[in-house]
Amino acid sequence: MGAPRPHRTARQQAGGGGWQLLVEPAPLKLRYNKPSARIQMCKGAVSMKILMISNHLGVQSGVQRYVQNLLLNLDLTRYQVDLFVGLCPPDQASCAPALEAAGVHIIAVPDNKKARIRALYQHLKTHKDYDIIHYHTASKIGAPVCGMMRVLCPHAKIIVHSHIVYPPMTLTWRAAHLVYQLFADYFLGCGVAAGRFVFGDHIDRRPNFSVACNAVDQTRFYPNAAARTAIRAQYGITGTERLAGFVGRLNHQKNPLYLIRVFAAMVQQDPRWKLLLVGGGEQEQPMRELAAQLGVADRVLFAGVQNNVPDYMNAFDLFLLPSNFEGSPVTLVEAQGCGVPCLASTNVPGDGSVTELVHFLPLSAPFEEWAKTADSIAPGGPHADYWPTLAAAGYELKTAAHRMEQVYDKVAGEGAR
């Protein structure tokens, strides 16, 4: 066996403090600094200890943005939360500093599936005092992990949370349904479709299932004329030009090459269109090449990963989301919060279509039909405020966090043992 690799601190990689990771070839060793001052200060009042498991610390992940929003709005004087999560990908900003400042104890592990599972096993062997385990990475491979958690922490209540619909349905998924139903205590879905896909066709008929809306922060995602003007000026969008936009990972799930073809059809119909892409990913270079082939490269703007997403949302005249598959995308709600018309594929479940702003087309529709629909639903100009509708549907962040607290209290019964 070769010499051990030098340790990497998660603080150095992700910009956070109060947590550290040491990786050696075998076995995996995790090092924890003391919990933050806020946790220590509130420890006497804490009534419940929760382990929350997510994918990684990158803010470009819709799941992690949901987790961050939830944690920043929970009453952390009542809930002591350990966040077990992969390190932040190098091409993304990290949500670690904000979470740590709020009092969340972060346990950072390598960002790959095998290492995360091995690290989780090691952690739960020595940390069995959780009242609730909230598992955000429910998937096919997550089903046996759910069984492992049940064996290692027999007294914890396990909440499994589906954030995805990933067709086609297979026998492996059917088997996963049975495993989850055998070992989990409570089921959450970002929408009914996501719950049915991961946990079974009739899961929404059970009393231990509920929908957890992908709520967003109303104080950030709202119609903002000043932000709209500033971003459009920054990218040279003139008063007569129309701006379509996208926010998210440039990967297969989001179908970005199809997006470029849709945009090319939009330009053929109205040459005033430009496209602004916020995010990064492995398909960025193929997108650039396709845009050049279709003659629209000079009208496609790559902004990369940005922290001020609400400002970009406000700049758009139209938000495009022709995904191959989704759960209930956070970005769709963010766009509606900013009052932006949205055009999505029918592969995006309708759960997040809360307002009249959202329109759907199948991926089988001609690109010309996408272009005509885009033209008809995006008049441009100032965006209207749809927050009364969004809030009434449960998409206001503090209300959603309070509902999650009610779920925790219900599942845990009388709270911590």
Short mmCIF file of C-alpha atoms in Angstrom, two decimals:
data_model
loop_
_atom_site.label_atom_id
_atom_site.label_comp_id
_atom_site.label_asym_id
_atom_site.label_seq_id
_atom_site.Cartn_x
_atom_site.Cartn_y
_atom_site.Cartn_z
CA MET A 1 0.00 0.00 0.00
CA GLY A 2 1.30 3.45 -0.87
CA ALA A 3 1.85 6.24 1.56
CA PRO A 4 -1.29 7.91 2.89
CA ARG A 5 -2.43 10.95 0.96
CA PRO A 6 -2.03 14.27 2.79
CA HIS A 7 -5.16 15.43 4.54
CA ARG A 8 -7.51 17.96 2.99
CA THR A 9 -9.51 20.28 5.15
CA ALA A 10 -13.05 21.00 4.09
CA ARG A 11 -12.50 24.49 5.49
CA GLN A 12 -9.84 25.08 2.85
CA GLN A 13 -11.87 23.62 -0.01
CA ALA A 14 -15.28 25.11 0.72
CA GLY A 15 -14.51 28.26 2.61
CA GLY A 16 -16.28 27.17 5.78
CA GLY A 17 -15.14 26.93 9.35
CA GLY A 18 -15.72 24.58 12.26
CA TRP A 19 -15.55 21.35 10.30
CA GLN A 20 -12.75 19.27 8.86
CA LEU A 21 -12.24 16.16 6.75
CA LEU A 22 -9.33 13.76 6.75
CA VAL A 23 -9.20 11.23 3.92
CA GLU A 24 -6.85 8.27 4.04
CA PRO A 25 -6.81 5.22 1.75
CA ALA A 26 -8.31 2.88 4.34
CA PRO A 27 -10.12 3.20 6.59
CA LEU A 28 -11.87 6.51 6.01
CA LYS A 29 -11.38 8.81 8.98
CA LEU A 30 -13.55 11.79 9.75
CA ARG A 31 -12.46 14.52 12.10
CA TYR A 32 -14.94 16.83 13.72
CA ASN A 33 -14.22 20.17 15.31
CA LYS A 34 -16.36 21.26 18.21
CA PRO A 35 -19.86 22.44 17.28
CA SER A 36 -20.29 26.15 16.72
CA ALA A 37 -20.81 28.56 19.59
CA ARG A 38 -24.51 28.86 18.75
CA ILE A 39 -25.05 25.11 19.13
CA GLN A 40 -23.18 25.06 22.44
CA MET A 41 -25.13 28.09 23.68
CA CYS A 42 -28.48 26.52 22.80
CA LYS A 43 -27.65 22.95 23.76
CA GLY A 44 -29.63 23.07 26.97
CA ALA A 45 -32.79 24.04 25.09
CA VAL A 46 -32.42 21.55 22.23
CA SER A 47 -35.28 19.05 22.22
CA MET A 48 -34.36 16.95 19.19
CA LYS A 49 -31.20 15.78 17.45
CA ILE A 50 -31.41 15.41 13.67
CA LEU A 51 -29.00 13.97 11.12
CA MET A 52 -29.70 15.48 7.71
CA ILE A 53 -28.09 13.74 4.72
CA SER A 54 -27.68 15.56 1.41
CA ASN A 55 -25.56 15.28 -1.73
CA HIS A 56 -22.95 18.05 -1.59
CA LEU A 57 -22.38 21.63 -0.43
CA GLY A 58 -22.57 23.26 -3.88
CA VAL A 59 -25.18 25.98 -4.24
CA GLN A 60 -25.85 25.01 -7.87
CA SER A 61 -27.66 21.88 -6.71
CA GLY A 62 -31.41 22.41 -6.40
CA VAL A 63 -31.57 19.82 -3.61
CA GLN A 64 -28.83 21.53 -1.65
CA ARG A 65 -30.46 24.94 -2.11
CA TYR A 66 -33.63 23.43 -0.68
CA VAL A 67 -31.67 21.97 2.25
CA GLN A 68 -29.92 25.29 2.85
CA ASN A 69 -33.21 27.22 2.77
CA LEU A 70 -34.76 24.75 5.20
CA LEU A 71 -31.86 24.80 7.66
CA LEU A 72 -31.61 28.59 7.68
CA ASN A 73 -35.27 28.81 8.69
CA LEU A 74 -35.56 26.00 11.25
CA ASP A 75 -35.65 26.88 14.94
CA LEU A 76 -32.15 25.70 15.82
CA THR A 77 -32.75 26.36 19.50
CA ARG A 78 -35.06 23.33 19.36
CA TYR A 79 -33.31 21.17 16.77
CA GLN A 80 -29.62 20.29 16.82
CA VAL A 81 -28.76 19.44 13.22
CA ASP A 82 -25.76 17.56 11.89
CA LEU A 83 -25.51 17.89 8.09
CA PHE A 84 -23.79 14.88 6.52
CA VAL A 85 -22.83 15.99 3.04
CA GLY A 86 -20.29 15.73 0.23
CA LEU A 87 -17.62 18.38 -0.24
CA CYS A 88 -18.43 21.30 -2.51
CA PRO A 89 -17.56 20.65 -6.17
CA PRO A 90 -14.61 22.82 -7.24
CA ASP A 91 -16.66 24.72 -9.83
CA GLN A 92 -19.35 25.85 -7.38
CA ALA A 93 -19.70 28.22 -4.46
CA SER A 94 -20.31 26.59 -1.09
CA CYS A 95 -23.27 27.06 1.24
CA ALA A 96 -21.13 25.95 4.21
CA PRO A 97 -20.31 29.40 5.64
CA ALA A 98 -23.97 30.45 5.86
CA LEU A 99 -25.03 27.14 7.41
CA GLU A 100 -22.22 27.09 9.94
CA ALA A 101 -22.94 30.67 10.97
CA ALA A 102 -26.55 29.64 11.63
CA GLY A 103 -25.41 26.85 13.96
CA VAL A 104 -25.47 23.78 11.71
CA HIS A 105 -22.74 21.21 12.41
CA ILE A 106 -21.33 20.07 9.05
CA ILE A 107 -19.82 16.61 8.53
CA ALA A 108 -18.05 16.78 5.16
CA VAL A 109 -17.13 13.64 3.23
CA PRO A 110 -15.74 12.95 -0.26
CA ASP A 111 -18.27 13.74 -2.98
CA ASN A 112 -18.70 10.30 -4.52
CA LYS A 113 -21.32 7.68 -3.76
CA LYS A 114 -19.12 4.86 -2.49
CA ALA A 115 -17.09 7.08 -0.20
CA ARG A 116 -20.24 8.74 1.17
CA ILE A 117 -21.85 5.40 1.98
CA ARG A 118 -18.70 4.10 3.65
CA ALA A 119 -18.33 7.30 5.65
CA LEU A 120 -22.00 7.22 6.68
CA TYR A 121 -21.61 3.64 7.90
CA GLN A 122 -18.57 4.63 9.94
CA HIS A 123 -20.33 7.67 11.38
CA LEU A 124 -23.50 5.84 12.41
CA LYS A 125 -21.53 3.07 14.09
CA THR A 126 -20.40 5.58 16.70
CA HIS A 127 -23.23 8.16 16.62
CA LYS A 128 -26.50 6.40 17.42
CA ASP A 129 -28.21 9.13 19.43
CA TYR A 130 -30.19 10.76 16.63
CA ASP A 131 -33.91 11.18 17.07
CA ILE A 132 -34.49 11.69 13.34
CA ILE A 133 -32.51 10.92 10.19
CA HIS A 134 -33.73 13.06 7.28
CA TYR A 135 -32.44 11.45 4.08
CA HIS A 136 -32.50 13.77 1.05
CA THR A 137 -30.71 11.46 -1.42
CA ALA A 138 -33.45 8.88 -1.91
CA SER A 139 -32.60 6.90 -5.05
CA LYS A 140 -32.16 3.30 -6.17
CA ILE A 141 -28.83 3.02 -4.38
CA GLY A 142 -30.34 4.88 -1.44
CA ALA A 143 -32.77 2.07 -0.66
CA PRO A 144 -30.18 -0.33 0.82
CA VAL A 145 -28.60 2.66 2.56
CA CYS A 146 -31.96 3.20 4.25
CA GLY A 147 -31.78 -0.39 5.48
CA MET A 148 -28.25 0.20 6.76
CA MET A 149 -29.41 3.26 8.70
CA ARG A 150 -32.21 1.25 10.27
CA VAL A 151 -29.79 -1.46 11.44
CA LEU A 152 -27.20 0.99 12.80
CA CYS A 153 -29.72 3.38 14.42
CA PRO A 154 -32.70 1.21 15.37
CA HIS A 155 -34.24 3.88 17.60
CA ALA A 156 -34.04 6.79 15.15
CA LYS A 157 -37.05 7.74 13.06
CA ILE A 158 -36.08 7.73 9.38
CA ILE A 159 -37.61 10.30 7.02
CA VAL A 160 -36.86 9.67 3.34
CA HIS A 161 -37.29 12.60 0.97
CA SER A 162 -37.71 12.29 -2.80
CA HIS A 163 -36.55 15.21 -4.94
CA ILE A 164 -36.66 13.51 -8.35
CA VAL A 165 -38.70 11.80 -11.05
CA TYR A 166 -36.27 9.81 -13.19
CA PRO A 167 -38.07 7.64 -15.76
CA PRO A 168 -38.31 4.97 -16.93
CA MET A 169 -39.70 2.92 -14.07
CA THR A 170 -37.71 -0.32 -13.78
CA LEU A 171 -37.77 -3.48 -11.70
CA THR A 172 -34.89 -2.06 -9.68
CA TRP A 173 -37.01 0.96 -8.79
CA ARG A 174 -39.93 -1.34 -7.87
CA ALA A 175 -37.61 -3.23 -5.52
CA ALA A 176 -36.46 0.08 -4.04
CA HIS A 177 -40.10 0.94 -3.28
CA LEU A 178 -40.41 -2.16 -1.12
CA VAL A 179 -37.15 -1.51 0.71
CA TYR A 180 -38.07 2.08 1.54
CA GLN A 181 -41.52 1.06 2.73
CA LEU A 182 -39.97 -1.63 4.92
CA PHE A 183 -37.39 0.53 6.69
CA ALA A 184 -38.54 4.18 6.60
CA ASP A 185 -40.95 5.77 9.07
CA TYR A 186 -42.09 8.77 7.04
CA PHE A 187 -42.05 9.79 3.38
CA LEU A 188 -41.70 13.23 1.83
CA GLY A 189 -41.81 14.32 -1.80
CA CYS A 190 -41.14 17.67 -3.43
CA GLY A 191 -44.37 16.81 -5.21
CA VAL A 192 -46.77 13.89 -5.45
CA ALA A 193 -45.11 12.65 -8.65
CA ALA A 194 -41.68 12.55 -6.98
CA GLY A 195 -43.10 10.65 -4.02
CA ARG A 196 -44.83 8.08 -6.21
CA PHE A 197 -41.79 7.52 -8.39
CA VAL A 198 -39.31 6.82 -5.58
CA PHE A 199 -41.58 5.25 -2.96
CA GLY A 200 -44.45 3.61 -4.87
CA ASP A 201 -47.54 4.43 -6.90
CA HIS A 202 -49.90 4.77 -3.94
CA ILE A 203 -47.56 6.33 -1.39
CA ASP A 204 -49.61 9.54 -1.35
CA ARG A 205 -52.57 7.59 0.05
CA ARG A 206 -50.64 6.74 3.21
CA PRO A 207 -50.92 8.87 6.35
CA ASN A 208 -47.13 8.89 6.71
CA PHE A 209 -46.58 10.75 3.42
CA SER A 210 -46.73 14.47 2.76
CA VAL A 211 -45.56 16.95 0.15
CA ALA A 212 -42.75 19.31 1.17
CA CYS A 213 -42.96 22.26 -1.23
CA ASN A 214 -39.70 23.55 -2.69
CA ALA A 215 -40.28 26.91 -1.07
CA VAL A 216 -38.07 29.91 -1.82
CA ASP A 217 -37.13 33.12 -0.04
CA GLN A 218 -39.65 35.85 -0.80
CA THR A 219 -37.20 38.50 0.40
CA ARG A 220 -34.79 37.51 -2.41
CA PHE A 221 -36.96 36.25 -5.27
CA TYR A 222 -39.41 39.04 -6.04
CA PRO A 223 -39.95 41.44 -8.97
CA ASN A 224 -37.04 43.89 -8.86
CA ALA A 225 -36.93 46.49 -11.64
CA ALA A 226 -33.55 47.88 -10.55
CA ALA A 227 -31.90 44.45 -10.68
CA ARG A 228 -33.48 43.80 -14.07
CA THR A 229 -32.06 47.03 -15.47
CA ALA A 230 -28.60 46.44 -13.99
CA ILE A 231 -28.11 42.89 -15.31
CA ARG A 232 -29.43 43.73 -18.76
CA ALA A 233 -27.05 46.69 -18.93
CA GLN A 234 -24.16 44.51 -17.74
CA TYR A 235 -24.68 42.11 -20.66
CA GLY A 236 -25.48 44.76 -23.25
CA ILE A 237 -29.17 43.93 -23.66
CA THR A 238 -30.73 46.91 -25.42
CA GLY A 239 -34.22 48.21 -24.83
CA THR A 240 -35.63 46.49 -27.91
CA GLU A 241 -34.00 43.09 -27.33
CA ARG A 242 -35.71 40.15 -25.63
CA LEU A 243 -33.87 37.97 -23.12
CA ALA A 244 -34.53 34.28 -22.52
CA GLY A 245 -32.72 32.67 -19.62
CA PHE A 246 -31.79 29.46 -17.86
CA VAL A 247 -30.41 28.78 -14.36
CA GLY A 248 -28.96 25.39 -13.40
CA ARG A 249 -26.46 22.68 -14.22
CA LEU A 250 -25.56 22.29 -17.88
CA ASN A 251 -25.97 18.52 -17.85
CA HIS A 252 -28.11 15.76 -19.39
CA GLN A 253 -30.93 16.22 -16.89
CA LYS A 254 -31.49 19.83 -17.96
CA ASN A 255 -31.34 18.98 -21.69
CA PRO A 256 -29.17 21.99 -22.66
CA LEU A 257 -28.52 20.97 -26.28
CA TYR A 258 -32.27 20.86 -26.87
CA LEU A 259 -32.41 24.29 -25.24
CA ILE A 260 -29.96 25.66 -27.82
CA ARG A 261 -32.08 24.24 -30.67
CA VAL A 262 -35.22 25.81 -29.19
CA PHE A 263 -33.42 29.12 -28.92
CA ALA A 264 -32.22 28.94 -32.54
CA ALA A 265 -35.86 28.51 -33.62
CA MET A 266 -36.82 31.50 -31.46
CA VAL A 267 -34.18 33.66 -33.19
CA GLN A 268 -35.46 32.59 -36.60
CA GLN A 269 -38.89 33.83 -35.61
CA ASP A 270 -37.69 37.00 -33.85
CA PRO A 271 -34.02 38.06 -34.23
CA ARG A 272 -34.30 40.26 -31.13
CA TRP A 273 -33.92 37.26 -28.80
CA LYS A 274 -30.78 36.65 -26.75
CA LEU A 275 -30.12 33.76 -24.35
CA LEU A 276 -28.39 34.15 -20.96
CA LEU A 277 -27.24 30.92 -19.26
CA VAL A 278 -26.45 30.95 -15.53
CA GLY A 279 -24.56 27.86 -14.36
CA GLY A 280 -21.90 25.46 -15.53
CA GLY A 281 -21.49 21.82 -16.35
CA GLU A 282 -20.07 19.17 -18.62
CA GLN A 283 -22.23 20.13 -21.61
CA GLU A 284 -21.11 23.76 -21.80
CA GLN A 285 -18.59 23.15 -24.60
CA PRO A 286 -21.02 21.06 -26.72
CA MET A 287 -23.54 23.88 -26.26
CA ARG A 288 -21.06 26.43 -27.55
CA GLU A 289 -20.28 24.25 -30.56
CA LEU A 290 -23.95 23.68 -31.37
CA ALA A 291 -24.73 27.39 -31.04
CA ALA A 292 -21.95 28.11 -33.55
CA GLN A 293 -23.28 25.45 -35.95
CA LEU A 294 -26.77 26.95 -35.78
CA GLY A 295 -25.50 30.49 -36.27
CA VAL A 296 -26.60 31.88 -32.89
CA ALA A 297 -23.29 31.87 -30.98
CA ASP A 298 -23.21 35.67 -30.90
CA ARG A 299 -26.61 35.69 -29.17
CA VAL A 300 -25.86 33.09 -26.46
CA LEU A 301 -24.27 34.44 -23.28
CA PHE A 302 -22.60 32.12 -20.74
CA ALA A 303 -22.57 33.79 -17.31
CA GLY A 304 -21.18 30.82 -15.37
CA VAL A 305 -22.13 30.17 -11.73
CA GLN A 306 -23.49 33.29 -10.03
CA ASN A 307 -24.43 34.08 -6.44
CA ASN A 308 -27.00 36.78 -7.27
CA VAL A 309 -29.47 34.47 -9.01
CA PRO A 310 -32.52 36.65 -8.17
CA ASP A 311 -31.00 39.54 -10.13
CA TYR A 312 -30.53 37.31 -13.18
CA MET A 313 -34.05 35.91 -12.89
CA ASN A 314 -35.43 39.44 -12.93
CA ALA A 315 -33.45 40.25 -16.08
CA PHE A 316 -35.16 37.47 -18.06
CA ASP A 317 -38.23 37.99 -20.23
CA LEU A 318 -38.66 34.21 -20.33
CA PHE A 319 -37.32 31.30 -18.26
CA LEU A 320 -36.68 28.10 -20.29
CA LEU A 321 -36.60 24.63 -18.70
CA PRO A 322 -36.80 21.83 -21.34
CA SER A 323 -35.57 19.15 -18.90
CA ASN A 324 -35.35 15.43 -19.61
CA PHE A 325 -36.46 14.72 -16.03
CA GLU A 326 -37.09 16.65 -12.80
CA GLY A 327 -38.61 16.34 -9.37
CA SER A 328 -40.11 19.75 -8.72
CA PRO A 329 -37.40 22.23 -9.69
CA VAL A 330 -36.60 25.03 -7.28
CA THR A 331 -35.71 27.30 -10.19
CA LEU A 332 -39.25 27.12 -11.53
CA VAL A 333 -40.58 28.52 -8.25
CA GLU A 334 -37.80 31.11 -8.11
CA ALA A 335 -38.75 32.33 -11.58
CA GLN A 336 -42.42 32.62 -10.61
CA GLY A 337 -41.41 34.51 -7.47
CA CYS A 338 -39.71 37.06 -9.73
CA GLY A 339 -42.78 37.22 -11.98
CA VAL A 340 -41.03 35.69 -15.01
CA PRO A 341 -43.02 33.71 -17.63
CA CYS A 342 -41.80 30.10 -17.84
CA LEU A 343 -41.76 27.54 -20.65
CA ALA A 344 -40.94 23.99 -19.53
CA SER A 345 -41.09 20.50 -20.97
CA THR A 346 -43.89 18.16 -19.93
CA ASN A 347 -41.17 16.04 -18.28
CA VAL A 348 -41.23 18.65 -15.51
CA PRO A 349 -44.00 17.64 -13.05
CA GLY A 350 -46.78 20.14 -12.67
CA ASP A 351 -46.46 20.38 -8.87
CA GLY A 352 -44.38 23.55 -9.09
CA SER A 353 -46.69 25.21 -11.61
CA VAL A 354 -48.40 27.41 -9.05
CA THR A 355 -49.23 30.45 -11.17
CA GLU A 356 -50.44 31.23 -14.67
CA LEU A 357 -46.85 32.06 -15.61
CA VAL A 358 -45.91 28.43 -16.33
CA HIS A 359 -46.55 26.78 -19.71
CA PHE A 360 -45.59 23.28 -20.86
CA LEU A 361 -44.74 21.64 -24.18
CA PRO A 362 -43.63 18.05 -24.93
CA LEU A 363 -40.09 17.48 -26.13
CA SER A 364 -41.65 15.84 -29.19
CA ALA A 365 -43.18 19.17 -30.25
CA PRO A 366 -41.50 20.92 -33.22
CA PHE A 367 -38.97 23.57 -32.29
CA GLU A 368 -41.11 26.05 -34.20
CA GLU A 369 -43.95 25.41 -31.75
CA TRP A 370 -41.62 26.13 -28.83
CA ALA A 371 -40.61 29.37 -30.57
CA LYS A 372 -44.21 30.45 -31.18
CA THR A 373 -45.19 29.69 -27.58
CA ALA A 374 -42.17 31.59 -26.26
CA ASP A 375 -43.15 34.58 -28.37
CA SER A 376 -46.74 34.56 -27.16
CA ILE A 377 -46.14 34.20 -23.40
CA ALA A 378 -43.22 36.63 -22.95
CA PRO A 379 -44.34 40.21 -23.58
CA GLY A 380 -41.35 41.67 -21.71
CA GLY A 381 -41.51 44.77 -19.58
CA PRO A 382 -41.95 44.98 -15.78
CA HIS A 383 -42.82 41.73 -14.00
CA ALA A 384 -45.99 41.40 -11.93
CA ASP A 385 -46.02 40.19 -8.31
CA TYR A 386 -47.37 36.65 -7.94
CA TRP A 387 -46.37 36.14 -4.31
CA PRO A 388 -49.94 36.16 -2.93
CA THR A 389 -50.62 33.06 -5.05
CA LEU A 390 -47.29 31.40 -4.20
CA ALA A 391 -47.66 32.05 -0.47
CA ALA A 392 -51.22 30.71 -0.43
CA ALA A 393 -49.93 27.50 -2.05
CA GLY A 394 -47.28 27.00 0.67
CA TYR A 395 -44.20 28.19 -1.21
CA GLU A 396 -43.19 30.89 1.28
CA LEU A 397 -40.02 29.76 3.01
CA LYS A 398 -40.76 30.39 6.68
CA THR A 399 -44.18 28.76 6.40
CA ALA A 400 -42.64 25.70 4.74
CA ALA A 401 -39.94 25.45 7.43
CA HIS A 402 -42.60 25.60 10.14
CA ARG A 403 -44.48 22.77 8.43
CA MET A 404 -41.29 20.72 8.42
CA GLU A 405 -40.91 21.34 12.15
CA GLN A 406 -44.43 19.97 12.58
CA VAL A 407 -43.40 16.86 10.63
CA TYR A 408 -40.34 16.38 12.85
CA ASP A 409 -42.42 16.77 16.01
CA LYS A 410 -45.07 14.38 14.72
CA VAL A 411 -42.58 11.71 13.65
CA ALA A 412 -40.45 11.93 16.78
CA GLY A 413 -43.44 11.85 19.08
CA GLU A 414 -42.36 13.37 22.36
CA GLY A 415 -39.01 14.47 20.96
CA ALA A 416 -35.55 13.46 22.09
CA ARG A 417 -35.07 10.41 24.22
#
